[in-house]
Amino acid sequence: MSDEAFMERALALAERGRGLASPNPVVGAVVVAGGRIVGEGFHEGPGTPHAEAVALDRAGEGARGATLYTTLEPCDHFGRTPPCTRAIVEAGIARVVAATGDPNPIVDGRGFAALEAAGIELRRGVLADLAQRQLRAYTKHVRTGLPFATWKMAASLDGKVAARDGSSRWITGEAARLDVHRLRGAADAIVVGAGTALADDPSLTVRDPSYRGRPPLRVLVDARGRVPETGDLFDGSAPTLVATTELAPPHRREAWRSRGAELLLYEPEGARVPLARLFADLGKRDVQSVLIEGGPTLAWSAVEDGVVDTIVVYLAPKLIGGDAAPGILGGRGFFPIGGALPVSIVSVDRVGDDLRVEADVHRDR
């Protein structure tokens, strides 16, 4: 097998840490001797052994003279765990193949330098594009302090998110809904607006039998205190934070607190919560990835405030129509047409009977 094939295995292993590893990066590692895998592992979260250490431990004496494949540059510093570079050298690894460097300033290049200084053969950049996309939330947070935001929306083929009477369950099929739960499991926080909370009473929990991670933080954006404390967002099944403003009545704020929610109180911007400030505060809490599940109003605020990094739209094979039926994106919109926000289509896939379109937002970071 080629270096690329073994790195594909390491990348697949890294995904097993999704929902567990944050705020650390998801990392996978494979030890190969004589053309076969003798040890492999992935990082399960802060305080647990790094992927390289797990793979080396499972390889045992088989690691001597072998090749280690890792999706991220090994660390060369003491943190909650010892340096991976030391474990690699002591295990007798002869060659390291890495997908990408670690942008964290305490690692950035030092791990590679330590390996080369120890006489270990090093190859970098194998499947780098895939690894960097896998690590994009970690990378953005390390470089900017801000979370990586995915805006998710489900709509009919003509772009409607609900019928004119407000009904919206279910536009998409079961397979698409299951995929949404995978998106939730990959997020540190899920953000919803007051309109969606009132219309759907969502719990915003991960209902995926294979998910082993902790419940994502539920974030309700409600500037005026419209959402009662009796909804499923306050059922105690996951932590809840309410981002609100002084426009919310004091009795509502106290009711939210009485149900165990934490509050962030902002000065209103045009009678709404300033999302850029909210996302900055989430980043300070080590929230690396955010899933925005609000309706057209919250979606427009997120796009207008420049907090959206990527978009996932599920399109159902249905036509709804109606001038009064809401579309995917509300607000005042971009105009003229030359002022539209450009995006780059990353993938278009079938998910059951629906289409799943993923696109990256073009914006300088």
mmCIF file of C-alpha atoms in Angstrom:
data_model
loop_
_atom_site.group_PDB
_atom_site.id
_atom_site.type_symbol
_atom_site.label_atom_id
_atom_site.label_comp_id
_atom_site.label_asym_id
_atom_site.label_seq_id
_atom_site.Cartn_x
_atom_site.Cartn_y
_atom_site.Cartn_z
ATOM 1 C CA MET A 1 0.000 0.000 0.000
ATOM 2 C CA SER A 2 1.062 3.596 -0.618
ATOM 3 C CA ASP A 3 1.682 6.416 1.846
ATOM 4 C CA GLU A 4 -1.602 7.932 0.672
ATOM 5 C CA ALA A 5 -3.539 4.747 1.458
ATOM 6 C CA PHE A 6 -2.175 4.519 4.999
ATOM 7 C CA MET A 7 -2.857 8.234 5.509
ATOM 8 C CA GLU A 8 -6.459 7.699 4.428
ATOM 9 C CA ARG A 9 -6.738 5.181 7.252
ATOM 10 C CA ALA A 10 -5.253 7.686 9.703
ATOM 11 C CA LEU A 11 -7.751 10.345 8.585
ATOM 12 C CA ALA A 12 -10.636 7.903 9.062
ATOM 13 C CA LEU A 13 -9.386 7.126 12.564
ATOM 14 C CA ALA A 14 -9.172 10.836 13.370
ATOM 15 C CA GLU A 15 -12.881 11.215 12.660
ATOM 16 C CA ARG A 16 -13.628 8.850 15.534
ATOM 17 C CA GLY A 17 -12.508 11.622 17.858
ATOM 18 C CA ARG A 18 -15.110 14.042 16.537
ATOM 19 C CA GLY A 19 -17.188 15.286 19.462
ATOM 20 C CA LEU A 20 -14.583 13.970 21.931
ATOM 21 C CA ALA A 21 -11.285 15.710 21.196
ATOM 22 C CA SER A 22 -12.257 19.398 21.308
ATOM 23 C CA PRO A 23 -10.715 21.789 22.184
ATOM 24 C CA ASN A 24 -7.821 19.582 21.070
ATOM 25 C CA PRO A 25 -7.613 18.645 17.386
ATOM 26 C CA VAL A 26 -8.919 15.375 15.974
ATOM 27 C CA VAL A 27 -5.864 13.271 15.094
ATOM 28 C CA GLY A 28 -5.373 9.753 13.792
ATOM 29 C CA ALA A 29 -2.158 7.706 13.620
ATOM 30 C CA VAL A 30 -1.084 4.404 12.100
ATOM 31 C CA VAL A 31 2.128 2.393 12.599
ATOM 32 C CA VAL A 32 3.150 0.301 9.581
ATOM 33 C CA ALA A 33 5.859 -2.387 9.479
ATOM 34 C CA GLY A 34 6.527 -4.692 6.563
ATOM 35 C CA GLY A 35 3.624 -3.224 4.620
ATOM 36 C CA ARG A 36 1.008 -3.970 7.262
ATOM 37 C CA ILE A 37 -0.588 -2.023 10.097
ATOM 38 C CA VAL A 38 0.775 -3.096 13.493
ATOM 39 C CA GLY A 39 -0.781 -0.341 15.599
ATOM 40 C CA GLU A 40 -3.287 2.484 15.222
ATOM 41 C CA GLY A 41 -5.139 5.013 17.333
ATOM 42 C CA PHE A 42 -6.918 8.335 17.596
ATOM 43 C CA HIS A 43 -7.134 11.134 20.153
ATOM 44 C CA GLU A 44 -10.156 10.956 22.443
ATOM 45 C CA GLY A 45 -9.822 14.305 24.168
ATOM 46 C CA PRO A 46 -7.970 16.469 26.700
ATOM 47 C CA GLY A 47 -5.943 14.473 29.201
ATOM 48 C CA THR A 48 -6.051 11.259 27.161
ATOM 49 C CA PRO A 49 -3.062 9.921 25.183
ATOM 50 C CA HIS A 50 -2.440 11.482 21.796
ATOM 51 C CA ALA A 51 -3.104 9.426 18.682
ATOM 52 C CA GLU A 52 0.591 8.747 18.090
ATOM 53 C CA ALA A 53 1.072 7.441 21.629
ATOM 54 C CA VAL A 54 -1.955 5.149 21.320
ATOM 55 C CA ALA A 55 -0.737 3.729 18.002
ATOM 56 C CA LEU A 56 2.801 3.199 19.324
ATOM 57 C CA ASP A 57 1.554 1.498 22.461
ATOM 58 C CA ARG A 58 -0.548 -0.908 20.419
ATOM 59 C CA ALA A 59 2.348 -1.583 18.052
ATOM 60 C CA GLY A 60 4.733 -2.433 20.901
ATOM 61 C CA GLU A 61 8.038 -3.817 19.641
ATOM 62 C CA GLY A 62 6.568 -3.804 16.143
ATOM 63 C CA ALA A 63 7.180 -0.055 16.045
ATOM 64 C CA ARG A 64 10.982 -0.472 15.942
ATOM 65 C CA GLY A 65 12.156 0.423 12.442
ATOM 66 C CA ALA A 66 8.552 1.076 11.317
ATOM 67 C CA THR A 67 6.797 4.047 9.710
ATOM 68 C CA LEU A 68 4.372 6.221 11.648
ATOM 69 C CA TYR A 69 1.578 7.953 9.741
ATOM 70 C CA THR A 70 -0.056 10.878 11.533
ATOM 71 C CA THR A 71 -2.618 13.403 10.377
ATOM 72 C CA LEU A 72 -1.009 16.255 12.355
ATOM 73 C CA GLU A 73 2.511 17.273 13.332
ATOM 74 C CA PRO A 74 3.491 15.502 16.592
ATOM 75 C CA CYS A 75 3.859 17.738 19.627
ATOM 76 C CA ASP A 76 7.256 18.389 21.219
ATOM 77 C CA HIS A 77 6.167 19.884 24.542
ATOM 78 C CA PHE A 78 4.846 18.777 27.905
ATOM 79 C CA GLY A 79 1.152 19.496 28.418
ATOM 80 C CA ARG A 80 -1.354 17.173 30.023
ATOM 81 C CA THR A 81 0.577 14.392 28.292
ATOM 82 C CA PRO A 82 4.309 13.930 27.483
ATOM 83 C CA PRO A 83 5.721 14.977 24.071
ATOM 84 C CA CYS A 84 4.781 12.665 21.221
ATOM 85 C CA THR A 85 8.178 13.257 19.619
ATOM 86 C CA ARG A 86 9.866 11.631 22.614
ATOM 87 C CA ALA A 87 7.565 8.604 22.387
ATOM 88 C CA ILE A 88 8.276 8.300 18.658
ATOM 89 C CA VAL A 89 12.059 8.377 19.158
ATOM 90 C CA GLU A 90 11.980 5.956 22.092
ATOM 91 C CA ALA A 91 9.792 3.525 20.152
ATOM 92 C CA GLY A 92 12.441 3.313 17.448
ATOM 93 C CA ILE A 93 10.330 4.679 14.599
ATOM 94 C CA ALA A 94 12.498 5.092 11.490
ATOM 95 C CA ARG A 95 10.174 7.203 9.337
ATOM 96 C CA VAL A 96 7.306 9.620 9.961
ATOM 97 C CA VAL A 97 4.745 10.616 7.348
ATOM 98 C CA ALA A 98 2.612 13.593 8.366
ATOM 99 C CA ALA A 99 -0.339 15.172 6.588
ATOM 100 C CA THR A 100 0.044 18.722 7.861
ATOM 101 C CA GLY A 101 1.775 20.949 10.393
ATOM 102 C CA ASP A 102 0.197 22.140 13.628
ATOM 103 C CA PRO A 103 -0.638 25.895 13.567
ATOM 104 C CA ASN A 104 -0.561 26.083 17.359
ATOM 105 C CA PRO A 105 2.385 28.389 18.212
ATOM 106 C CA ILE A 106 3.665 25.987 20.881
ATOM 107 C CA VAL A 107 3.995 23.243 18.240
ATOM 108 C CA ASP A 108 4.293 24.900 14.799
ATOM 109 C CA GLY A 109 7.371 23.299 13.237
ATOM 110 C CA ARG A 110 9.024 22.263 16.494
ATOM 111 C CA GLY A 111 7.719 18.717 16.324
ATOM 112 C CA PHE A 112 9.086 18.221 12.822
ATOM 113 C CA ALA A 113 12.424 19.778 13.798
ATOM 114 C CA ALA A 114 12.761 17.440 16.806
ATOM 115 C CA LEU A 115 12.126 14.382 14.656
ATOM 116 C CA GLU A 116 14.691 15.419 12.049
ATOM 117 C CA ALA A 117 17.211 16.212 14.773
ATOM 118 C CA ALA A 118 16.763 12.645 16.035
ATOM 119 C CA GLY A 119 17.635 11.282 12.583
ATOM 120 C CA ILE A 120 14.115 10.189 11.695
ATOM 121 C CA GLU A 121 13.192 10.341 8.016
ATOM 122 C CA LEU A 122 10.294 12.767 7.527
ATOM 123 C CA ARG A 123 7.754 13.204 4.747
ATOM 124 C CA ARG A 124 5.196 16.011 5.051
ATOM 125 C CA GLY A 125 2.108 17.055 3.113
ATOM 126 C CA VAL A 126 0.558 13.671 2.295
ATOM 127 C CA LEU A 127 -3.181 14.291 1.760
ATOM 128 C CA ALA A 128 -2.644 17.725 3.271
ATOM 129 C CA ASP A 129 -5.822 19.207 1.769
ATOM 130 C CA LEU A 130 -8.006 16.535 3.365
ATOM 131 C CA ALA A 131 -6.277 16.886 6.730
ATOM 132 C CA GLN A 132 -6.534 20.665 6.722
ATOM 133 C CA ARG A 133 -10.241 20.500 5.953
ATOM 134 C CA GLN A 134 -10.687 17.987 8.759
ATOM 135 C CA LEU A 135 -8.868 20.347 11.123
ATOM 136 C CA ARG A 136 -10.384 23.628 9.932
ATOM 137 C CA ALA A 137 -12.293 24.365 13.155
ATOM 138 C CA TYR A 138 -9.197 23.778 15.280
ATOM 139 C CA THR A 139 -7.049 25.836 12.909
ATOM 140 C CA LYS A 140 -9.408 28.808 12.812
ATOM 141 C CA HIS A 141 -9.768 28.841 16.586
ATOM 142 C CA VAL A 142 -6.012 28.636 17.138
ATOM 143 C CA ARG A 143 -5.310 31.438 14.674
ATOM 144 C CA THR A 144 -8.195 33.811 15.438
ATOM 145 C CA GLY A 145 -9.756 32.767 18.740
ATOM 146 C CA LEU A 146 -13.080 32.467 16.907
ATOM 147 C CA PRO A 147 -15.186 29.356 16.309
ATOM 148 C CA PHE A 148 -15.693 27.849 12.867
ATOM 149 C CA ALA A 149 -19.374 28.237 11.963
ATOM 150 C CA THR A 150 -21.506 25.996 9.771
ATOM 151 C CA TRP A 151 -24.926 27.272 8.761
ATOM 152 C CA LYS A 152 -27.379 24.413 8.144
ATOM 153 C CA MET A 153 -30.695 24.753 6.383
ATOM 154 C CA ALA A 154 -33.331 22.389 4.968
ATOM 155 C CA ALA A 155 -35.510 23.587 2.108
ATOM 156 C CA SER A 156 -37.675 22.544 -0.793
ATOM 157 C CA LEU A 157 -36.224 22.555 -4.287
ATOM 158 C CA ASP A 158 -37.664 26.048 -4.790
ATOM 159 C CA GLY A 159 -35.859 27.315 -1.691
ATOM 160 C CA LYS A 160 -38.711 27.430 0.812
ATOM 161 C CA VAL A 161 -38.038 26.468 4.441
ATOM 162 C CA ALA A 162 -41.734 26.328 5.410
ATOM 163 C CA ALA A 163 -45.185 26.589 3.897
ATOM 164 C CA ARG A 164 -47.095 29.852 4.114
ATOM 165 C CA ASP A 165 -48.893 28.585 7.249
ATOM 166 C CA GLY A 166 -45.508 28.146 8.972
ATOM 167 C CA SER A 167 -45.474 24.335 8.896
ATOM 168 C CA SER A 168 -42.028 22.878 8.199
ATOM 169 C CA ARG A 169 -41.893 19.312 9.560
ATOM 170 C CA TRP A 170 -40.660 17.457 7.718
ATOM 171 C CA ILE A 171 -39.333 19.020 4.534
ATOM 172 C CA THR A 172 -36.491 16.519 4.188
ATOM 173 C CA GLY A 173 -36.400 12.774 4.647
ATOM 174 C CA GLU A 174 -35.089 10.572 7.426
ATOM 175 C CA ALA A 175 -31.620 10.130 5.909
ATOM 176 C CA ALA A 176 -31.067 13.896 5.753
ATOM 177 C CA ARG A 177 -32.282 14.311 9.321
ATOM 178 C CA LEU A 178 -29.825 11.657 10.486
ATOM 179 C CA ASP A 179 -27.051 13.504 8.672
ATOM 180 C CA VAL A 180 -27.995 16.654 10.583
ATOM 181 C CA HIS A 181 -27.439 14.765 13.822
ATOM 182 C CA ARG A 182 -23.939 13.934 12.603
ATOM 183 C CA LEU A 183 -23.388 17.666 12.066
ATOM 184 C CA ARG A 184 -24.619 18.295 15.599
ATOM 185 C CA GLY A 185 -22.245 15.673 16.944
ATOM 186 C CA ALA A 186 -19.330 17.415 15.234
ATOM 187 C CA ALA A 187 -20.181 20.786 16.813
ATOM 188 C CA ASP A 188 -19.212 22.177 20.197
ATOM 189 C CA ALA A 189 -22.284 24.426 20.186
ATOM 190 C CA ILE A 190 -25.603 24.615 18.329
ATOM 191 C CA VAL A 191 -27.157 28.047 17.828
ATOM 192 C CA VAL A 192 -30.871 28.630 17.273
ATOM 193 C CA GLY A 193 -32.976 31.793 17.065
ATOM 194 C CA ALA A 194 -36.135 32.701 18.949
ATOM 195 C CA GLY A 195 -38.386 32.203 15.911
ATOM 196 C CA THR A 196 -37.251 28.632 15.339
ATOM 197 C CA ALA A 197 -37.383 27.852 19.062
ATOM 198 C CA LEU A 198 -40.988 29.069 19.239
ATOM 199 C CA ALA A 199 -42.072 27.298 16.061
ATOM 200 C CA ASP A 200 -40.346 23.940 16.554
ATOM 201 C CA ASP A 201 -39.493 23.683 20.282
ATOM 202 C CA PRO A 202 -36.244 21.862 19.407
ATOM 203 C CA SER A 203 -34.154 19.996 21.957
ATOM 204 C CA LEU A 204 -30.945 20.425 19.868
ATOM 205 C CA THR A 205 -29.506 17.168 21.156
ATOM 206 C CA VAL A 206 -27.581 14.548 19.178
ATOM 207 C CA ARG A 207 -29.840 11.606 18.360
ATOM 208 C CA ASP A 208 -27.306 9.336 16.709
ATOM 209 C CA PRO A 209 -26.812 5.864 18.226
ATOM 210 C CA SER A 210 -23.118 5.865 17.281
ATOM 211 C CA TYR A 211 -22.348 9.213 18.960
ATOM 212 C CA ARG A 212 -20.084 8.938 22.019
ATOM 213 C CA GLY A 213 -19.260 12.591 22.622
ATOM 214 C CA ARG A 214 -20.544 15.056 25.148
ATOM 215 C CA PRO A 215 -23.777 16.989 24.470
ATOM 216 C CA PRO A 216 -23.058 20.178 22.510
ATOM 217 C CA LEU A 217 -23.794 23.485 24.182
ATOM 218 C CA ARG A 218 -27.249 24.757 23.187
ATOM 219 C CA VAL A 219 -27.278 28.490 22.455
ATOM 220 C CA LEU A 220 -30.571 30.361 22.195
ATOM 221 C CA VAL A 221 -30.399 33.797 20.566
ATOM 222 C CA ASP A 222 -33.379 35.740 21.890
ATOM 223 C CA ALA A 223 -33.001 39.515 22.079
ATOM 224 C CA ARG A 224 -36.496 40.275 23.399
ATOM 225 C CA GLY A 225 -37.141 37.318 25.717
ATOM 226 C CA ARG A 226 -39.801 35.726 23.524
ATOM 227 C CA VAL A 227 -39.013 32.073 24.289
ATOM 228 C CA PRO A 228 -40.547 30.677 27.503
ATOM 229 C CA GLU A 229 -38.482 28.624 29.907
ATOM 230 C CA THR A 230 -40.863 25.675 29.533
ATOM 231 C CA GLY A 231 -39.451 24.493 26.178
ATOM 232 C CA ASP A 232 -37.209 21.531 25.457
ATOM 233 C CA LEU A 233 -34.139 23.775 25.305
ATOM 234 C CA PHE A 234 -34.389 23.961 29.096
ATOM 235 C CA ASP A 235 -34.989 20.268 29.793
ATOM 236 C CA GLY A 236 -31.560 19.719 31.391
ATOM 237 C CA SER A 237 -30.448 17.121 28.845
ATOM 238 C CA ALA A 238 -27.615 19.404 27.683
ATOM 239 C CA PRO A 239 -26.137 22.710 28.846
ATOM 240 C CA THR A 240 -28.012 25.788 27.634
ATOM 241 C CA LEU A 241 -26.797 29.345 27.181
ATOM 242 C CA VAL A 242 -29.128 32.222 26.295
ATOM 243 C CA ALA A 243 -27.712 35.201 24.413
ATOM 244 C CA THR A 244 -30.074 38.082 25.037
ATOM 245 C CA THR A 245 -30.271 41.849 25.527
ATOM 246 C CA GLU A 246 -31.716 44.317 27.969
ATOM 247 C CA LEU A 247 -34.873 44.254 25.843
ATOM 248 C CA ALA A 248 -35.732 40.905 27.446
ATOM 249 C CA PRO A 249 -37.958 41.412 30.521
ATOM 250 C CA PRO A 250 -36.218 40.772 33.866
ATOM 251 C CA HIS A 251 -38.773 38.113 34.802
ATOM 252 C CA ARG A 252 -37.954 36.148 31.654
ATOM 253 C CA ARG A 253 -34.223 36.335 32.328
ATOM 254 C CA GLU A 254 -34.763 35.096 35.854
ATOM 255 C CA ALA A 255 -37.002 32.277 34.596
ATOM 256 C CA TRP A 256 -34.274 31.120 32.200
ATOM 257 C CA ARG A 257 -31.749 31.112 35.038
ATOM 258 C CA SER A 258 -34.143 29.178 37.270
ATOM 259 C CA ARG A 259 -34.143 26.398 34.662
ATOM 260 C CA GLY A 260 -30.359 26.159 34.773
ATOM 261 C CA ALA A 261 -29.506 28.280 31.732
ATOM 262 C CA GLU A 262 -26.536 30.620 31.654
ATOM 263 C CA LEU A 263 -27.139 34.109 30.277
ATOM 264 C CA LEU A 264 -24.991 36.421 28.203
ATOM 265 C CA LEU A 265 -26.446 39.944 28.214
ATOM 266 C CA TYR A 266 -25.571 42.314 25.367
ATOM 267 C CA GLU A 267 -26.396 45.836 24.340
ATOM 268 C CA PRO A 268 -28.869 45.398 21.467
ATOM 269 C CA GLU A 269 -27.781 46.218 17.933
ATOM 270 C CA GLY A 270 -30.883 47.192 16.011
ATOM 271 C CA ALA A 271 -33.030 45.243 18.492
ATOM 272 C CA ARG A 272 -30.992 42.072 17.978
ATOM 273 C CA VAL A 273 -28.126 40.194 19.620
ATOM 274 C CA PRO A 274 -24.736 41.143 18.108
ATOM 275 C CA LEU A 275 -23.650 37.796 16.690
ATOM 276 C CA ALA A 276 -20.042 38.811 16.102
ATOM 277 C CA ARG A 277 -19.668 39.555 19.820
ATOM 278 C CA LEU A 278 -21.503 36.348 20.766
ATOM 279 C CA PHE A 279 -19.221 34.234 18.592
ATOM 280 C CA ALA A 280 -16.150 35.944 20.029
ATOM 281 C CA ASP A 281 -17.394 35.080 23.513
ATOM 282 C CA LEU A 282 -18.024 31.485 22.482
ATOM 283 C CA GLY A 283 -14.455 31.300 21.187
ATOM 284 C CA LYS A 284 -13.179 32.449 24.576
ATOM 285 C CA ARG A 285 -14.980 29.450 26.060
ATOM 286 C CA ASP A 286 -12.987 27.089 23.808
ATOM 287 C CA VAL A 287 -15.948 26.565 21.500
ATOM 288 C CA GLN A 288 -14.187 25.690 18.240
ATOM 289 C CA SER A 289 -17.120 24.714 16.043
ATOM 290 C CA VAL A 290 -20.651 26.078 15.894
ATOM 291 C CA LEU A 291 -23.681 24.761 14.013
ATOM 292 C CA ILE A 292 -26.240 27.458 13.206
ATOM 293 C CA GLU A 293 -29.709 25.916 12.997
ATOM 294 C CA GLY A 294 -31.827 29.044 13.097
ATOM 295 C CA GLY A 295 -34.357 30.157 10.510
ATOM 296 C CA PRO A 296 -34.052 32.800 7.773
ATOM 297 C CA THR A 297 -33.833 35.729 10.206
ATOM 298 C CA LEU A 298 -30.956 34.369 12.280
ATOM 299 C CA ALA A 299 -29.298 33.076 9.113
ATOM 300 C CA TRP A 300 -29.273 36.556 7.590
ATOM 301 C CA SER A 301 -27.838 38.052 10.784
ATOM 302 C CA ALA A 302 -25.072 35.429 10.762
ATOM 303 C CA VAL A 303 -24.249 36.028 7.105
ATOM 304 C CA GLU A 304 -24.444 39.808 7.442
ATOM 305 C CA ASP A 305 -22.218 39.784 10.531
ATOM 306 C CA GLY A 306 -19.647 37.644 8.717
ATOM 307 C CA VAL A 307 -19.587 34.709 11.130
ATOM 308 C CA VAL A 308 -20.476 31.945 8.651
ATOM 309 C CA ASP A 309 -17.630 29.836 7.270
ATOM 310 C CA THR A 310 -19.452 27.047 5.462
ATOM 311 C CA ILE A 311 -23.017 26.239 4.447
ATOM 312 C CA VAL A 312 -24.844 22.915 4.321
ATOM 313 C CA VAL A 313 -28.226 22.982 2.576
ATOM 314 C CA TYR A 314 -30.506 19.957 2.278
ATOM 315 C CA LEU A 315 -32.832 20.265 -0.732
ATOM 316 C CA ALA A 316 -35.948 18.107 -0.796
ATOM 317 C CA PRO A 317 -37.609 16.988 -4.046
ATOM 318 C CA LYS A 318 -40.674 19.139 -3.305
ATOM 319 C CA LEU A 319 -42.142 22.421 -4.508
ATOM 320 C CA ILE A 320 -43.883 24.618 -1.942
ATOM 321 C CA GLY A 321 -44.247 28.032 -3.570
ATOM 322 C CA GLY A 322 -46.202 30.939 -2.178
ATOM 323 C CA ASP A 323 -45.139 34.564 -1.836
ATOM 324 C CA ALA A 324 -45.726 34.354 1.919
ATOM 325 C CA ALA A 325 -43.695 31.166 2.371
ATOM 326 C CA PRO A 326 -40.267 31.972 3.874
ATOM 327 C CA GLY A 327 -37.117 31.323 1.878
ATOM 328 C CA ILE A 328 -33.705 30.120 3.005
ATOM 329 C CA LEU A 329 -32.267 33.554 3.717
ATOM 330 C CA GLY A 330 -34.226 36.488 5.105
ATOM 331 C CA GLY A 331 -33.219 40.034 5.948
ATOM 332 C CA ARG A 332 -32.666 42.897 3.540
ATOM 333 C CA GLY A 333 -30.387 40.835 1.309
ATOM 334 C CA PHE A 334 -27.360 41.816 -0.755
ATOM 335 C CA PHE A 335 -27.896 44.239 -3.610
ATOM 336 C CA PRO A 336 -27.348 44.918 -6.430
ATOM 337 C CA ILE A 337 -26.628 41.435 -7.751
ATOM 338 C CA GLY A 338 -22.933 42.263 -7.976
ATOM 339 C CA GLY A 339 -22.911 42.618 -4.205
ATOM 340 C CA ALA A 340 -24.015 39.020 -3.595
ATOM 341 C CA LEU A 341 -21.810 37.023 -1.250
ATOM 342 C CA PRO A 342 -19.780 34.514 -3.295
ATOM 343 C CA VAL A 343 -19.507 30.903 -2.148
ATOM 344 C CA SER A 344 -17.600 27.911 -3.465
ATOM 345 C CA ILE A 345 -19.518 24.659 -3.978
ATOM 346 C CA VAL A 346 -17.545 21.903 -2.265
ATOM 347 C CA SER A 347 -19.843 18.945 -2.823
ATOM 348 C CA VAL A 348 -23.302 17.908 -4.010
ATOM 349 C CA ASP A 349 -24.422 14.500 -2.741
ATOM 350 C CA ARG A 350 -27.564 12.401 -2.550
ATOM 351 C CA VAL A 351 -28.751 11.746 0.996
ATOM 352 C CA GLY A 352 -31.722 9.470 0.687
ATOM 353 C CA ASP A 353 -34.132 11.250 -1.660
ATOM 354 C CA ASP A 354 -32.655 14.669 -0.846
ATOM 355 C CA LEU A 355 -29.660 16.618 -2.104
ATOM 356 C CA ARG A 356 -26.944 17.783 0.290
ATOM 357 C CA VAL A 357 -25.059 20.844 -0.951
ATOM 358 C CA GLU A 358 -21.982 22.055 0.925
ATOM 359 C CA ALA A 359 -20.350 25.380 0.106
ATOM 360 C CA ASP A 360 -17.589 27.481 1.629
ATOM 361 C CA VAL A 361 -18.068 31.203 2.102
ATOM 362 C CA HIS A 362 -15.467 33.345 0.353
ATOM 363 C CA ARG A 363 -14.081 35.784 2.854
ATOM 364 C CA ASP A 364 -10.630 36.867 3.896
ATOM 365 C CA ARG A 365 -9.782 35.526 7.349
#
